Amino acid sequence: MISCRWTTRLTAPFHLFAWVILLCCQLQTVESNNKAYKLYSSSEIHVMLDEWETKYPNLVRLTTAQEAYGLPTAGSSDDCPFYEGNGCPNAILTIQDYVKHPEGSKSSNALPEVFLSGSVHGNERVGPTAVMETALLLLEAATCESSLHVSSTRSSSSYSYSSTGKQKRTHHSRSTCRTKLAESGIDHVQQRWLARLVSTRRIVIVPTANALGYFQDERTEDGIDPNRDFPYDLPNDPSSSSSCMQTIASRTLNEVFREHLFQMALTIHAGHDPVVAYNWGSPTWYEDDGYVSPDDLAQHQIAAAYSKYGGTWADTIPYEYGPMNDLVYFVEGGMEDWAYAGSWDKERVKPCEPTTFGGYPLEKTVYNNSTLRAFNMLVETSLDKNPPSLGSSEDLLNQDEYSDGNGHVSRNIRLSLLAADLVEPYVSIVQVNDDNILPHDVIPLSSNCDGAMIVAVNASETLWNTLDVAFSVGGALSIDNVELWFASKEDIASTAANSDCLEQPTFSELQSSFTQASILGTTSGTGRFSSNGASPASETGGITDGPVFWGTIDIPNGVSQLIVVASARVDQDWKNAPNNGGPDVQPQSHMANVRTNPNWRHESEGKVVQGRLDWFSQPLTVAVANNGSTVPSVTPSFIASSAPTMTSSTVPSVTPSLRPPVALSPTTPDSLNPTAAVSNEPSDTQSLEPTHSQSSGSSVHPSREPTTANELPSDSPTMRPSLSSEVPTLPSEDKSSDPTGALSEIPINDDSGTETNPPAGTIDDDSSGVIAFASSVTVLISLIVVVVAFPAA
């Protein structure tokens, strides 16, 4: 460490060097205050959870297994003294946007669900801190994103607008939250991504399933290993029924899974070389040649994405990935295989009758056909169960090995976020023409369609009377086909595409009322987290980290409002079963079937998983003015009545886009024609039947390489518009270009996160880094001048 002290009477060169060192020491005081991660204790986790429950009442529900399910605590009065009762409570945190998706609502019941487990083994210490830091990051990002769009004085269903038509924001909250996120290297695109995860998923976190073991820093719970305590592939003897569900840890997880329909889950461990492992990990499927699960292709691709996004640092290596039987070892009664196959591989599920803690009802381990079909992957963080290199919040979402903030906590935060991203595909329209950069389509803590997207264009100022629309696809690894749709507002008044934007339309509904637009360039690609990265890539970035597709729409004559929807079909190779699958059935997970089989439907405890082939963006309303005519009032029926009144702004001129001389025709994908719906009733026979037919000639999974991503054609060069990296400047109040005020009926949706006119006496936080750097350079130059003018004696 360099000291900021030195002796006097230096020669001129050393005098100059000393001033530079002084400046560097000074700059250290204004560097970002990144948080160095440390492992949380049981009491610290307890305090943090209580604080979040109070601070984020619309995003958090907190309970314990004792409160929710009536389970006893493990331990005695000497354990977990912060808890009012005897023993250690098993905390359960749920993150959900309860304003957008009220409890018990149709949209709440349909949310895709993710589960994060921090510590099944109490002496494996990284997991609880990683999932707690994940939760905190998500809560802060969602709250910040909400504050950028909502005045602090508004209710959950009203907006406030300035005299220029721009939405007012709480500048103080914005300055605080954006600066804090920026210190972790999280830009506004990443912030929106994090906020989307909160508002479009339900994330359930059990930081310390083995609460007693974590408090005591012991692997087991009172001498019993919780990860051998689940009713899957146990020894075939009469005593095995009493050797499962003996621990409160396993019962806690059992109760949580029974209440939900998880599609994705991570359980974080340690004590092994770094791996991300998936099914199988049980003795039945361990053979010399090795069986793989029916969902091996999807699991392999997801695990590869985990490894890539987890990254590495210093002398560490990326996560190795593969089946547990190959990379770790098989176990009897393991949580991972139980969570994946407990609802359909019933031959290996045996109801439990433990005697510990006064027993446990046998019916609690009799499962329906829906509950246990999750991808529950095992993460072995490191050989050291209490590793020293935890990382920091610096450049948190950067997996590069040269990122200074990388460490065991950092990369498992990224894995947790990736699980939440991949649980469900999504499509977002991000830009219209060259200068209409759209606001985020998902606004946290806003009811219904408060964030509905609206733009206005002057058709006479576009090239060939057309619209060029850019959109992106997330939550997927392979993008098989994209399409763009449009319709006149008047033509779709009664369709689902004109209803609540929280509900996805069906493909048939769009076909009956919408017109297919032309796609400029490729209609397929790969997702941001795939092995190939986002393709087609944004040419300049700045709006999305995902792939960017372009389509073009010929504006019909006489239309005053257009409704535009983008769609994508993704990860279709996940429907293929491997050659050496065991058992020999079609993919059985919710994850694979929800995006490849429209007849896949499961309901349990009020939760719903519904399969579909096509995923749709939130509708975009385009208000069209022709030759200076007045832009119509824009209040689409799919916007709730509580949405803001749109008044008093101007429409920017539209810069013509470079277009190909001949528009490319869209490609319509073939129907997959699935065979039959999946029953929800417990059935030993039906649960193993294929859920859809396999196309003739389609390839199965002969190897472990993600073939689809590699076989996708490269993005052919096109003359599609470049995706602008800068937000357009609002037009001035000078109305010389619009003397009649004909285009003043529509506001400009500016969601760049930049306050155009911040309050007097404030500095925009987005500029603070530049200002600080410029000031530092100025000081350095001044010091050099002083040194040159007055050299030391």
Short mmCIF file of C-alpha atoms in Angstrom, two decimals, residues 55-439:
data_model
loop_
_atom_site.label_atom_id
_atom_site.label_comp_id
_atom_site.label_asym_id
_atom_site.label_seq_id
_atom_site.Cartn_x
_atom_site.Cartn_y
_atom_site.Cartn_z
CA LYS A 55 -39.03 -1.61 3.95
CA TYR A 56 -40.53 -3.46 0.94
CA PRO A 57 -44.13 -4.25 1.92
CA ASN A 58 -45.30 -4.51 -1.71
CA LEU A 59 -42.46 -6.78 -2.80
CA VAL A 60 -41.85 -9.11 0.13
CA ARG A 61 -43.68 -11.72 2.18
CA LEU A 62 -41.79 -13.23 5.07
CA THR A 63 -42.74 -16.23 7.13
CA THR A 64 -41.20 -19.29 8.74
CA ALA A 65 -41.90 -22.99 8.40
CA GLN A 66 -43.12 -22.81 11.97
CA GLU A 67 -45.67 -20.05 11.23
CA ALA A 68 -46.76 -21.24 7.79
CA TYR A 69 -46.83 -25.01 8.25
CA GLY A 70 -46.82 -25.61 11.98
CA LEU A 71 -43.45 -27.37 11.98
CA PRO A 72 -41.44 -27.53 15.22
CA THR A 73 -37.99 -25.96 15.44
CA ALA A 74 -34.80 -27.97 15.54
CA GLY A 75 -32.45 -27.23 18.43
CA SER A 76 -32.81 -26.04 22.00
CA SER A 77 -32.98 -22.77 23.90
CA ASP A 78 -29.23 -22.43 23.44
CA ASP A 79 -29.61 -22.29 19.67
CA CYS A 80 -30.60 -19.15 17.73
CA PRO A 81 -31.16 -16.97 20.83
CA PHE A 82 -32.44 -14.14 18.60
CA TYR A 83 -35.60 -16.22 18.08
CA GLU A 84 -38.38 -15.99 20.63
CA GLY A 85 -38.97 -19.73 20.82
CA ASN A 86 -36.62 -22.62 21.42
CA GLY A 87 -34.42 -23.71 18.55
CA CYS A 88 -33.87 -22.17 15.12
CA PRO A 89 -36.64 -20.92 12.83
CA ASN A 90 -36.63 -21.81 9.14
CA ALA A 91 -37.21 -18.50 7.35
CA ILE A 92 -38.99 -18.36 3.97
CA LEU A 93 -38.80 -15.19 1.86
CA THR A 94 -41.02 -14.62 -1.17
CA ILE A 95 -40.29 -11.83 -3.65
CA GLN A 96 -43.20 -10.82 -5.86
CA ASP A 97 -44.68 -7.61 -7.24
CA TYR A 98 -47.86 -7.63 -5.17
CA VAL A 99 -49.14 -4.39 -6.72
CA LYS A 100 -49.02 -5.72 -10.26
CA HIS A 101 -49.96 -9.27 -9.20
CA PRO A 102 -52.14 -9.17 -6.05
CA GLU A 103 -52.21 -12.36 -4.03
CA GLY A 104 -54.78 -14.80 -5.37
CA SER A 105 -55.22 -12.94 -8.67
CA LYS A 106 -55.16 -14.74 -12.00
CA SER A 107 -51.84 -13.17 -12.95
CA SER A 108 -50.32 -14.04 -9.57
CA ASN A 109 -51.32 -17.68 -9.88
CA ALA A 110 -49.72 -17.87 -13.33
CA LEU A 111 -46.36 -16.36 -12.37
CA PRO A 112 -43.40 -18.62 -13.17
CA GLU A 113 -41.75 -19.72 -9.93
CA VAL A 114 -38.09 -19.96 -8.97
CA PHE A 115 -36.63 -21.46 -5.80
CA LEU A 116 -33.27 -20.62 -4.21
CA SER A 117 -31.84 -22.67 -1.34
CA GLY A 118 -28.85 -21.32 0.54
CA SER A 119 -27.81 -24.01 2.97
CA VAL A 120 -29.02 -27.59 3.18
CA HIS A 121 -25.68 -28.43 4.80
CA GLY A 122 -24.99 -26.01 7.62
CA ASN A 123 -21.22 -25.83 7.29
CA GLU A 124 -21.31 -24.91 3.58
CA ARG A 125 -21.31 -21.19 4.12
CA VAL A 126 -21.46 -19.31 0.82
CA GLY A 127 -25.07 -20.10 -0.14
CA PRO A 128 -27.02 -18.07 2.44
CA THR A 129 -25.04 -14.90 1.76
CA ALA A 130 -25.32 -15.37 -2.01
CA VAL A 131 -29.11 -15.73 -1.98
CA MET A 132 -29.54 -12.90 0.52
CA GLU A 133 -27.43 -10.56 -1.62
CA THR A 134 -29.42 -11.67 -4.66
CA ALA A 135 -32.65 -10.76 -2.91
CA LEU A 136 -31.33 -7.38 -1.81
CA LEU A 137 -30.14 -6.51 -5.31
CA LEU A 138 -33.50 -7.41 -6.83
CA LEU A 139 -35.46 -5.43 -4.24
CA GLU A 140 -33.28 -2.34 -4.63
CA ALA A 141 -33.42 -2.46 -8.43
CA ALA A 142 -37.19 -2.88 -8.59
CA THR A 143 -37.79 -0.10 -6.09
CA CYS A 144 -35.41 2.19 -7.94
CA GLU A 145 -36.95 1.47 -11.33
CA SER A 146 -40.38 2.19 -9.90
CA SER A 147 -39.19 5.52 -8.51
CA LEU A 148 -37.98 6.58 -11.96
CA HIS A 149 -41.53 6.44 -13.26
CA VAL A 150 -43.67 7.30 -10.29
CA SER A 151 -43.95 10.45 -8.25
CA SER A 152 -43.42 9.76 -4.58
CA THR A 153 -46.82 11.25 -3.85
CA ARG A 154 -48.85 9.20 -6.29
CA SER A 155 -50.98 6.21 -5.50
CA SER A 156 -50.23 2.88 -7.10
CA SER A 157 -52.48 3.68 -10.04
CA SER A 158 -51.89 7.34 -10.93
CA TYR A 159 -49.11 9.31 -12.53
CA SER A 160 -48.01 12.92 -12.32
CA TYR A 161 -46.93 14.84 -15.41
CA SER A 162 -44.97 18.05 -15.82
CA SER A 163 -46.03 20.91 -18.04
CA THR A 164 -44.06 19.42 -20.92
CA GLY A 165 -45.92 16.14 -20.70
CA LYS A 166 -43.00 14.28 -19.16
CA GLN A 167 -43.59 12.11 -16.19
CA LYS A 168 -42.27 13.64 -12.98
CA ARG A 169 -39.82 11.61 -10.97
CA THR A 170 -38.58 11.74 -7.44
CA HIS A 171 -35.16 13.23 -8.02
CA HIS A 172 -33.78 12.55 -4.58
CA SER A 173 -34.78 8.87 -4.64
CA ARG A 174 -33.48 8.57 -8.17
CA SER A 175 -30.13 10.13 -7.31
CA THR A 176 -29.68 7.83 -4.36
CA CYS A 177 -30.74 4.55 -5.90
CA ARG A 178 -29.17 5.01 -9.32
CA THR A 179 -25.87 6.04 -7.81
CA LYS A 180 -25.84 3.02 -5.55
CA LEU A 181 -26.54 0.65 -8.42
CA ALA A 182 -24.02 2.41 -10.64
CA GLU A 183 -21.37 1.85 -7.99
CA SER A 184 -21.87 -1.86 -8.62
CA GLY A 185 -21.44 -1.32 -12.35
CA ILE A 186 -25.16 -1.80 -13.01
CA ASP A 187 -26.31 0.48 -15.83
CA HIS A 188 -29.88 1.40 -16.63
CA VAL A 189 -30.31 -1.55 -19.03
CA GLN A 190 -29.27 -4.02 -16.35
CA GLN A 191 -31.38 -2.22 -13.78
CA ARG A 192 -34.44 -2.69 -15.97
CA TRP A 193 -33.57 -6.35 -16.39
CA LEU A 194 -33.40 -6.86 -12.63
CA ALA A 195 -36.69 -5.02 -12.16
CA ARG A 196 -38.31 -7.22 -14.80
CA LEU A 197 -37.30 -10.33 -12.86
CA VAL A 198 -39.08 -9.02 -9.79
CA SER A 199 -42.27 -7.97 -11.58
CA THR A 200 -42.70 -11.03 -13.79
CA ARG A 201 -41.70 -13.94 -11.53
CA ARG A 202 -42.24 -15.30 -8.05
CA ILE A 203 -38.91 -15.99 -6.35
CA VAL A 204 -38.99 -18.04 -3.16
CA ILE A 205 -35.84 -18.11 -1.04
CA VAL A 206 -34.97 -20.26 1.95
CA PRO A 207 -31.60 -18.84 3.05
CA THR A 208 -30.90 -21.55 5.64
CA ALA A 209 -33.05 -24.64 5.18
CA ASN A 210 -30.83 -26.34 7.73
CA ALA A 211 -31.21 -23.44 10.16
CA LEU A 212 -29.83 -25.34 13.15
CA GLY A 213 -26.83 -26.63 11.20
CA TYR A 214 -26.03 -23.17 9.89
CA PHE A 215 -26.18 -21.66 13.36
CA GLN A 216 -23.95 -24.40 14.74
CA ASP A 217 -21.70 -24.50 11.64
CA GLU A 218 -22.46 -28.23 11.35
CA ARG A 219 -23.21 -30.18 8.18
CA THR A 220 -26.12 -32.11 9.66
CA GLU A 221 -29.23 -31.33 11.64
CA ASP A 222 -28.83 -33.14 14.96
CA GLY A 223 -26.68 -35.77 13.25
CA ILE A 224 -28.99 -36.40 10.27
CA ASP A 225 -27.99 -35.32 6.76
CA PRO A 226 -30.92 -33.37 5.25
CA ASN A 227 -29.76 -34.15 1.73
CA ARG A 228 -30.29 -37.87 2.29
CA ASP A 229 -33.72 -37.27 3.81
CA PHE A 230 -36.03 -37.10 0.78
CA PRO A 231 -38.30 -39.90 -0.45
CA TYR A 232 -36.61 -40.68 -3.76
CA ASP A 233 -34.65 -43.81 -4.65
CA LEU A 234 -34.29 -44.99 -1.07
CA PRO A 235 -33.12 -48.52 -0.19
CA ASN A 236 -35.77 -51.12 -0.89
CA ASP A 237 -36.34 -52.34 2.65
CA PRO A 238 -39.17 -51.91 5.17
CA SER A 239 -37.21 -49.50 7.36
CA SER A 240 -36.66 -46.94 4.61
CA SER A 241 -40.06 -45.32 5.15
CA SER A 242 -38.92 -44.14 8.56
CA SER A 243 -35.58 -42.86 7.24
CA CYS A 244 -36.92 -39.88 5.27
CA MET A 245 -38.39 -36.56 6.38
CA GLN A 246 -36.63 -36.94 9.71
CA THR A 247 -35.25 -33.40 9.72
CA ILE A 248 -37.03 -30.05 9.94
CA ALA A 249 -34.83 -28.93 7.04
CA SER A 250 -36.25 -31.55 4.66
CA ARG A 251 -39.80 -30.99 5.93
CA THR A 252 -39.44 -27.26 5.35
CA LEU A 253 -38.39 -27.82 1.75
CA ASN A 254 -41.11 -30.42 1.28
CA GLU A 255 -43.80 -28.00 2.47
CA VAL A 256 -42.50 -25.18 0.27
CA PHE A 257 -42.45 -27.36 -2.84
CA ARG A 258 -45.93 -28.69 -2.10
CA GLU A 259 -47.24 -25.12 -2.06
CA HIS A 260 -45.69 -24.12 -5.39
CA LEU A 261 -45.03 -25.26 -8.96
CA PHE A 262 -41.35 -24.44 -9.27
CA GLN A 263 -39.82 -24.67 -12.71
CA MET A 264 -36.29 -23.60 -11.79
CA ALA A 265 -34.33 -24.09 -8.57
CA LEU A 266 -30.77 -23.82 -7.31
CA THR A 267 -29.40 -25.46 -4.18
CA ILE A 268 -25.97 -24.12 -3.21
CA HIS A 269 -23.42 -26.42 -1.57
CA ALA A 270 -19.64 -26.66 -1.07
CA GLY A 271 -16.92 -29.22 -0.29
CA HIS A 272 -16.29 -30.28 -3.88
CA ASP A 273 -14.47 -28.88 -6.88
CA PRO A 274 -16.65 -26.20 -8.51
CA VAL A 275 -19.45 -27.79 -10.51
CA VAL A 276 -23.00 -27.15 -11.63
CA ALA A 277 -24.62 -30.59 -11.67
CA TYR A 278 -28.03 -31.81 -12.73
CA ASN A 279 -30.04 -35.03 -12.90
CA TRP A 280 -29.39 -37.83 -12.47
CA GLY A 281 -27.69 -38.19 -9.11
CA SER A 282 -29.23 -41.38 -7.75
CA PRO A 283 -28.15 -45.05 -7.74
CA THR A 284 -30.87 -46.41 -10.02
CA TRP A 285 -29.61 -44.34 -12.92
CA TYR A 286 -25.92 -44.90 -12.24
CA GLU A 287 -24.49 -47.49 -14.61
CA ASP A 288 -21.17 -47.99 -16.37
CA ASP A 289 -22.55 -46.43 -19.53
CA GLY A 290 -24.65 -43.96 -17.57
CA TYR A 291 -28.25 -42.96 -17.99
CA VAL A 292 -29.20 -39.35 -18.50
CA SER A 293 -32.50 -37.73 -17.63
CA PRO A 294 -35.28 -37.30 -20.19
CA ASP A 295 -34.58 -33.54 -19.98
CA ASP A 296 -30.84 -33.87 -20.47
CA LEU A 297 -30.61 -31.55 -23.47
CA ALA A 298 -32.31 -28.63 -21.73
CA GLN A 299 -30.43 -29.23 -18.49
CA HIS A 300 -27.10 -29.40 -20.28
CA GLN A 301 -27.69 -26.10 -22.08
CA ILE A 302 -28.85 -24.34 -18.92
CA ALA A 303 -25.89 -25.63 -16.92
CA ALA A 304 -23.55 -24.39 -19.66
CA ALA A 305 -25.16 -20.96 -19.38
CA TYR A 306 -24.64 -21.03 -15.61
CA SER A 307 -20.99 -21.85 -16.09
CA LYS A 308 -20.48 -19.09 -18.63
CA TYR A 309 -22.28 -16.40 -16.63
CA GLY A 310 -20.71 -17.53 -13.37
CA GLY A 311 -17.30 -16.78 -14.86
CA THR A 312 -14.00 -17.01 -13.06
CA TRP A 313 -11.26 -14.94 -11.45
CA ALA A 314 -7.57 -15.15 -10.51
CA ASP A 315 -6.53 -18.81 -10.38
CA THR A 316 -10.05 -20.27 -10.25
CA ILE A 317 -11.78 -22.09 -13.09
CA PRO A 318 -15.34 -21.80 -14.45
CA TYR A 319 -17.92 -24.21 -13.13
CA GLU A 320 -17.65 -27.63 -14.70
CA TYR A 321 -21.10 -28.94 -15.60
CA GLY A 322 -22.74 -32.30 -16.17
CA PRO A 323 -24.88 -34.95 -14.43
CA MET A 324 -24.36 -35.46 -10.70
CA ASN A 325 -23.66 -39.15 -11.25
CA ASP A 326 -20.71 -38.18 -13.45
CA LEU A 327 -19.27 -35.16 -11.66
CA VAL A 328 -20.15 -35.62 -8.00
CA TYR A 329 -21.60 -38.91 -6.76
CA PHE A 330 -24.97 -40.56 -6.41
CA VAL A 331 -26.96 -40.41 -3.19
CA GLU A 332 -30.07 -42.08 -1.87
CA GLY A 333 -32.77 -39.65 -0.80
CA GLY A 334 -31.24 -36.61 -2.50
CA MET A 335 -33.16 -33.36 -2.82
CA GLU A 336 -32.21 -32.69 -6.46
CA ASP A 337 -33.67 -35.85 -8.02
CA TRP A 338 -36.67 -35.70 -5.68
CA ALA A 339 -37.57 -32.17 -6.82
CA TYR A 340 -37.21 -33.16 -10.47
CA ALA A 341 -38.90 -36.56 -10.60
CA GLY A 342 -41.03 -36.98 -7.49
CA SER A 343 -44.27 -36.35 -9.39
CA TRP A 344 -43.71 -38.64 -12.36
CA ASP A 345 -41.13 -41.34 -11.51
CA LYS A 346 -43.42 -42.76 -8.86
CA GLU A 347 -41.78 -46.17 -8.84
CA ARG A 348 -38.91 -44.65 -6.89
CA VAL A 349 -40.98 -42.50 -4.50
CA LYS A 350 -41.88 -44.01 -1.13
CA PRO A 351 -44.09 -42.19 1.42
CA CYS A 352 -42.33 -41.32 4.66
CA GLU A 353 -43.30 -42.22 8.24
CA PRO A 354 -40.57 -40.70 10.43
CA THR A 355 -40.69 -40.80 14.21
CA THR A 356 -38.60 -37.71 14.94
CA PHE A 357 -40.28 -34.52 16.25
CA GLY A 358 -43.47 -36.42 17.00
CA GLY A 359 -43.79 -37.80 13.46
CA TYR A 360 -44.90 -36.33 10.15
CA PRO A 361 -48.14 -37.11 8.25
CA LEU A 362 -47.62 -39.78 5.58
CA GLU A 363 -49.86 -37.94 3.10
CA LYS A 364 -47.36 -35.08 3.02
CA THR A 365 -45.09 -37.27 0.90
CA VAL A 366 -47.76 -38.53 -1.48
CA TYR A 367 -47.41 -36.22 -4.47
CA ASN A 368 -49.73 -35.27 -7.29
CA ASN A 369 -48.71 -35.27 -10.93
CA SER A 370 -47.63 -31.63 -10.95
CA THR A 371 -45.64 -30.57 -7.90
CA LEU A 372 -42.18 -32.08 -8.42
CA ARG A 373 -41.03 -31.40 -11.99
CA ALA A 374 -38.38 -28.72 -11.36
CA PHE A 375 -34.87 -28.30 -12.68
CA ASN A 376 -33.21 -28.25 -9.27
CA MET A 377 -29.51 -27.95 -9.99
CA LEU A 378 -26.73 -28.57 -7.50
CA VAL A 379 -24.05 -25.89 -7.24
CA GLU A 380 -20.82 -26.90 -5.57
CA THR A 381 -19.21 -23.52 -4.98
CA SER A 382 -15.72 -24.64 -3.96
CA LEU A 383 -13.72 -27.34 -2.28
CA ASP A 384 -13.33 -25.02 0.71
CA LYS A 385 -16.63 -24.85 2.57
CA ASN A 386 -15.72 -21.46 3.99
CA PRO A 387 -13.71 -19.90 1.15
CA PRO A 388 -11.86 -16.59 1.52
CA SER A 389 -12.48 -15.13 -1.95
CA LEU A 390 -16.08 -13.92 -1.65
CA GLY A 391 -15.82 -10.94 -4.02
CA SER A 392 -17.53 -7.58 -3.84
CA SER A 393 -20.34 -5.63 -5.43
CA GLU A 394 -17.91 -3.96 -7.83
CA ASP A 395 -18.88 -4.64 -11.44
CA LEU A 396 -21.21 -7.27 -10.04
CA LEU A 397 -22.85 -8.49 -13.23
CA ASN A 398 -19.57 -8.85 -15.11
CA GLN A 399 -18.32 -12.45 -15.21
CA ASP A 400 -14.99 -11.54 -16.80
CA GLU A 401 -12.00 -13.02 -15.01
CA TYR A 402 -10.38 -9.59 -14.80
CA SER A 403 -13.33 -8.05 -12.96
CA ASP A 404 -12.06 -6.95 -9.57
CA GLY A 405 -15.31 -7.82 -7.83
CA ASN A 406 -15.50 -11.47 -8.80
CA GLY A 407 -15.64 -14.08 -6.07
CA HIS A 408 -17.74 -16.95 -4.74
CA VAL A 409 -20.64 -14.77 -3.60
CA SER A 410 -20.56 -12.63 -6.74
CA ARG A 411 -20.79 -15.48 -9.20
CA ASN A 412 -23.53 -17.26 -7.30
CA ILE A 413 -25.55 -14.07 -7.30
CA ARG A 414 -25.25 -14.18 -11.09
CA LEU A 415 -26.33 -17.82 -11.18
CA SER A 416 -29.39 -17.00 -9.07
CA LEU A 417 -30.34 -14.13 -11.37
CA LEU A 418 -29.88 -16.33 -14.43
CA ALA A 419 -32.23 -18.94 -12.96
CA ALA A 420 -34.85 -16.23 -12.59
CA ASP A 421 -34.29 -15.01 -16.14
CA LEU A 422 -34.51 -18.38 -17.89
CA VAL A 423 -37.63 -19.56 -16.08
CA GLU A 424 -39.85 -17.93 -18.72
CA PRO A 425 -39.29 -16.39 -22.18
CA TYR A 426 -40.21 -12.77 -22.87
CA VAL A 427 -40.28 -10.39 -25.82
CA SER A 428 -39.84 -6.61 -25.64
CA ILE A 429 -40.28 -3.93 -28.28
CA VAL A 430 -37.39 -1.51 -27.72
CA GLN A 431 -37.37 1.03 -30.55
CA VAL A 432 -39.44 2.49 -33.38
CA ASN A 433 -37.57 4.03 -36.31
CA ASP A 434 -34.26 5.70 -35.48
CA ASP A 435 -35.28 8.09 -32.75
CA ASN A 436 -38.14 6.61 -30.76
CA ILE A 437 -36.45 4.66 -27.98
CA LEU A 438 -39.22 3.15 -25.93
CA PRO A 439 -39.70 3.13 -22.18
#
